[in-house]
CSV table of C-alpha atoms in Angstrom, one decimal:
chain,number,residue,atom,x,y,z
A,1,MET,CA,0.1,0.5,-0.1
A,2,ILE,CA,2.6,2.6,0.7
A,3,LYS,CA,4.4,1.4,-2.8
A,4,LEU,CA,1.2,2.4,-4.6
A,5,LEU,CA,0.6,5.5,-2.1
A,6,LEU,CA,4.4,7.0,-3.3
A,7,ALA,CA,4.2,5.5,-7.0
A,8,VAL,CA,0.5,8.1,-7.2
A,9,LEU,CA,2.7,11.2,-5.0
A,10,LEU,CA,5.7,10.4,-8.2
A,11,ALA,CA,3.4,10.5,-11.0
A,12,MET,CA,1.4,13.9,-9.7
A,13,CYS,CA,5.1,15.4,-8.9
A,14,LEU,CA,6.3,14.9,-12.6
A,15,THR,CA,3.1,16.5,-14.3
A,16,ALA,CA,2.6,19.5,-12.4
A,17,CYS,CA,4.3,21.9,-9.3
A,18,ALA,CA,2.2,23.1,-6.6
A,19,GLY,CA,1.6,26.4,-7.0
A,20,GLN,CA,4.6,29.0,-5.1
A,21,GLU,CA,4.3,32.9,-3.8
A,22,THR,CA,5.9,35.5,-6.9
A,23,ALA,CA,9.0,37.1,-5.8
A,24,GLU,CA,7.8,39.4,-2.9
A,25,THR,CA,7.9,37.7,0.4
A,26,THR,CA,4.9,38.4,1.7
A,27,GLN,CA,2.1,36.2,1.5
A,28,PRO,CA,-1.2,37.4,-1.0
A,29,GLU,CA,-4.4,37.2,1.4
A,30,THR,CA,-5.3,34.0,-0.2
A,31,THR,CA,-4.1,30.6,0.3
A,32,ARG,CA,-3.3,28.1,-2.2
A,33,PRO,CA,-4.1,24.9,-1.9
A,34,GLU,CA,-0.7,22.5,-2.3
A,35,THR,CA,-1.9,19.7,-4.0
A,36,SER,CA,-1.7,19.4,-7.6
A,37,GLN,CA,-3.7,17.8,-10.3
A,38,THR,CA,-3.6,16.3,-13.9
A,39,GLU,CA,-6.3,18.1,-15.7
A,40,THR,CA,-9.3,20.3,-14.4
A,41,THR,CA,-13.0,20.8,-15.9
A,42,GLN,CA,-13.3,23.8,-14.9
A,43,ALA,CA,-11.0,27.1,-15.8
A,44,PRO,CA,-8.9,28.9,-13.0
A,45,GLU,CA,-12.4,31.8,-12.2
A,46,THR,CA,-10.6,34.9,-13.7
A,47,ALA,CA,-9.3,32.5,-16.8
A,48,ARG,CA,-13.0,33.1,-17.9
A,49,PRO,CA,-14.3,34.1,-21.4
A,50,GLY,CA,-12.5,37.7,-21.6
A,51,ILE,CA,-10.3,37.6,-19.3
A,52,LEU,CA,-7.2,38.4,-21.8
A,53,SER,CA,-9.5,41.2,-23.6
A,54,THR,CA,-7.3,44.2,-21.8
A,55,PHE,CA,-4.1,43.1,-19.9
A,56,THR,CA,-0.3,44.9,-19.6
A,57,ALA,CA,2.6,42.6,-19.5
A,58,GLN,CA,5.8,42.7,-21.1
A,59,ASP,CA,8.2,40.5,-22.4
A,60,LEU,CA,11.4,38.8,-21.3
A,61,GLN,CA,13.4,41.8,-22.8
A,62,GLY,CA,10.9,44.4,-21.7
A,63,GLN,CA,9.2,45.7,-24.0
A,64,ALA,CA,5.4,46.7,-23.7
A,65,VAL,CA,3.0,43.7,-24.3
A,66,ASN,CA,-1.3,43.9,-24.4
A,67,GLN,CA,-4.0,42.3,-25.4
A,68,GLU,CA,-2.9,43.2,-29.8
A,69,ILE,CA,-0.6,40.4,-29.1
A,70,LEU,CA,-4.0,38.1,-30.2
A,71,LYS,CA,-4.8,39.5,-32.8
A,72,GLY,CA,-4.8,37.9,-36.7
A,73,LYS,CA,-4.8,34.5,-34.2
A,74,LYS,CA,-7.2,32.2,-34.8
A,75,LEU,CA,-5.8,30.7,-31.4
A,76,THR,CA,-3.5,31.0,-29.0
A,77,MET,CA,-2.4,29.0,-26.2
A,78,VAL,CA,-1.6,30.7,-22.6
A,79,ASN,CA,1.0,28.6,-20.9
A,80,VAL,CA,1.8,29.6,-17.3
A,81,TRP,CA,5.2,27.9,-15.4
A,82,ALA,CA,7.2,28.6,-13.2
A,83,THR,CA,11.5,28.9,-13.3
A,84,PHE,CA,11.6,26.2,-10.5
A,85,CYS,CA,8.5,23.6,-11.9
A,86,GLY,CA,10.9,20.9,-13.6
A,87,PRO,CA,7.6,19.6,-15.1
A,88,CYS,CA,7.2,22.7,-17.0
A,89,ILE,CA,11.2,23.3,-18.6
A,90,ASN,CA,10.5,19.5,-19.2
A,91,GLU,CA,7.8,20.4,-21.6
A,92,MET,CA,9.1,23.2,-22.9
A,93,PRO,CA,11.1,21.7,-25.9
A,94,ASP,CA,7.9,20.2,-27.5
A,95,LEU,CA,6.0,23.4,-26.9
A,96,GLY,CA,8.7,25.3,-28.8
A,97,ALA,CA,8.3,22.7,-31.7
A,98,LEU,CA,4.3,22.8,-32.0
A,99,ALA,CA,5.0,26.9,-31.5
A,100,GLN,CA,7.0,26.6,-34.7
A,101,GLU,CA,4.4,23.6,-36.4
A,102,TYR,CA,1.0,25.6,-36.0
A,103,ALA,CA,2.8,29.1,-36.2
A,104,GLY,CA,1.1,28.6,-40.0
A,105,LYS,CA,-2.2,27.3,-38.5
A,106,GLY,CA,-2.9,31.1,-36.9
A,107,VAL,CA,-2.0,29.3,-33.9
A,108,GLN,CA,0.5,30.9,-31.4
A,109,ILE,CA,2.4,29.7,-27.6
A,110,VAL,CA,2.3,32.2,-25.4
A,111,GLY,CA,4.6,31.6,-21.8
A,112,LEU,CA,3.2,33.2,-18.8
A,113,LEU,CA,6.0,33.3,-16.7
A,114,SER,CA,4.2,33.4,-12.5
A,115,ASP,CA,7.1,33.8,-10.9
A,116,ALA,CA,8.6,37.2,-11.3
A,117,THR,CA,5.8,39.4,-10.7
A,118,ALA,CA,5.1,40.6,-7.1
A,119,SER,CA,1.7,40.5,-6.2
A,120,ASP,CA,2.2,44.7,-6.1
A,121,GLY,CA,3.4,44.6,-9.8
A,122,SER,CA,7.1,45.0,-9.3
A,123,ILE,CA,9.1,42.4,-11.2
A,124,ASP,CA,12.2,40.5,-9.9
A,125,PRO,CA,14.8,40.8,-12.3
A,126,SER,CA,16.9,38.4,-11.7
A,127,GLN,CA,14.2,36.1,-12.2
A,128,VAL,CA,13.7,37.3,-15.3
A,129,GLU,CA,17.2,36.5,-16.5
A,130,LEU,CA,17.0,33.4,-15.2
A,131,ALA,CA,13.5,32.6,-17.1
A,132,GLN,CA,15.5,33.8,-20.5
A,133,GLU,CA,18.3,31.3,-19.5
A,134,ILE,CA,16.0,28.6,-19.7
A,135,VAL,CA,13.9,29.9,-22.2
A,136,ASP,CA,17.4,29.8,-24.6
A,137,ALA,CA,18.5,26.5,-22.8
A,138,THR,CA,15.0,24.6,-24.0
A,139,GLY,CA,14.3,26.2,-27.8
A,140,ALA,CA,11.3,27.5,-26.5
A,141,ASN,CA,11.3,30.3,-28.5
A,142,TYR,CA,7.6,32.0,-28.5
A,143,LEU,CA,6.8,34.6,-26.8
A,144,HIS,CA,6.8,34.6,-23.2
A,145,ILE,CA,5.4,37.8,-21.2
A,146,VAL,CA,5.8,38.8,-17.6
A,147,PRO,CA,1.7,40.0,-16.2
A,148,GLY,CA,1.9,43.3,-15.0
A,149,GLY,CA,-0.2,44.3,-12.0
A,150,ASP,CA,-4.0,43.7,-13.5
A,151,MET,CA,-2.8,40.3,-14.6
A,152,MET,CA,-2.5,39.3,-10.3
A,153,GLY,CA,-6.2,38.3,-10.0
A,154,LEU,CA,-5.2,35.6,-12.5
A,155,LEU,CA,-2.1,34.7,-11.2
A,156,TYR,CA,-3.9,34.0,-7.9
A,157,GLN,CA,-6.1,31.3,-9.2
A,158,ILE,CA,-3.4,29.2,-10.4
A,159,THR,CA,-2.9,26.5,-7.8
A,160,SER,CA,0.0,24.6,-9.9
A,161,VAL,CA,2.0,24.9,-12.8
A,162,PRO,CA,2.1,24.3,-15.4
A,163,THR,CA,-1.2,25.2,-16.1
A,164,THR,CA,-2.3,25.6,-19.4
A,165,PHE,CA,-5.6,27.1,-21.5
A,166,PHE,CA,-6.7,28.6,-24.3
A,167,VAL,CA,-7.9,31.8,-26.0
A,168,ASP,CA,-9.3,33.4,-28.9
A,169,GLU,CA,-8.2,36.4,-31.1
A,170,THR,CA,-10.7,38.7,-28.5
A,171,GLY,CA,-9.2,37.1,-25.4
A,172,LYS,CA,-12.2,34.9,-24.8
A,173,GLN,CA,-11.2,31.3,-23.1
A,174,VAL,CA,-11.7,28.4,-25.5
A,175,GLY,CA,-12.3,24.9,-23.8
A,176,THR,CA,-10.9,24.2,-20.6
A,177,ALA,CA,-7.5,24.2,-18.9
A,178,TYR,CA,-5.3,22.1,-18.1
A,179,VAL,CA,-3.1,21.6,-15.2
A,180,GLY,CA,0.0,19.6,-15.4
A,181,ALA,CA,3.1,18.8,-18.1
A,182,LYS,CA,1.6,16.9,-21.3
A,183,ASP,CA,4.1,15.7,-24.1
A,184,LYS,CA,4.2,17.0,-27.8
A,185,ASP,CA,1.4,14.2,-29.1
A,186,ALA,CA,-1.2,15.2,-26.5
A,187,TRP,CA,-0.9,19.0,-26.8
A,188,ALA,CA,-1.0,18.5,-30.4
A,189,ALA,CA,-4.7,16.7,-30.1
A,190,ILE,CA,-5.6,19.4,-28.5
A,191,ILE,CA,-4.6,22.3,-30.3
A,192,ASP,CA,-6.3,20.2,-33.4
A,193,GLN,CA,-9.5,19.9,-30.7
A,194,MET,CA,-9.5,24.0,-30.0
A,195,LEU,CA,-8.8,24.8,-33.8
A,196,GLU,CA,-12.3,23.3,-34.3
A,197,GLU,CA,-14.1,25.1,-31.5
A,198,VAL,CA,-13.1,28.3,-33.4
A,199,ALA,CA,-13.3,27.6,-36.6
């Protein structure tokens, strides 16, 4: 029985990391569960339709980013990740390959770095630098953004990383959110399904 329990716990650790506080050292008012899931049928509360209709952020080079990145794309896959999360980093090479393969189909992948922004909206430069090193090492050469203060409500709803959800070009959510890492084939099947929903 103990071996079975250990196997289940190991499997959970390999697909998702429990949430960790952002760069600020103070705890937010809300508490985060320390459990992880493999998939959820409910999207994060603030990731309901229109959550990315208006937002401010910056990319890893400090350039301003907003909802305009969604324009002209049938589907945007938003992969919320953290620098401390092994499963996040392990799936990034596959996400990089998928970003290239689906670019011609109106699909983009956007990484949302969850552990570089404090609850007051300030950004930790050392975390951004570490994130860029990870992106370079994994070949995840798609847009990665560091959320602004107006996206903190979304991040507080994310209990585990990676969490991935999809939006259309207006920022409206498509389908459900997925918690946990997946391989290239699994993500390709999900992307194809989401494309049918926005067709």
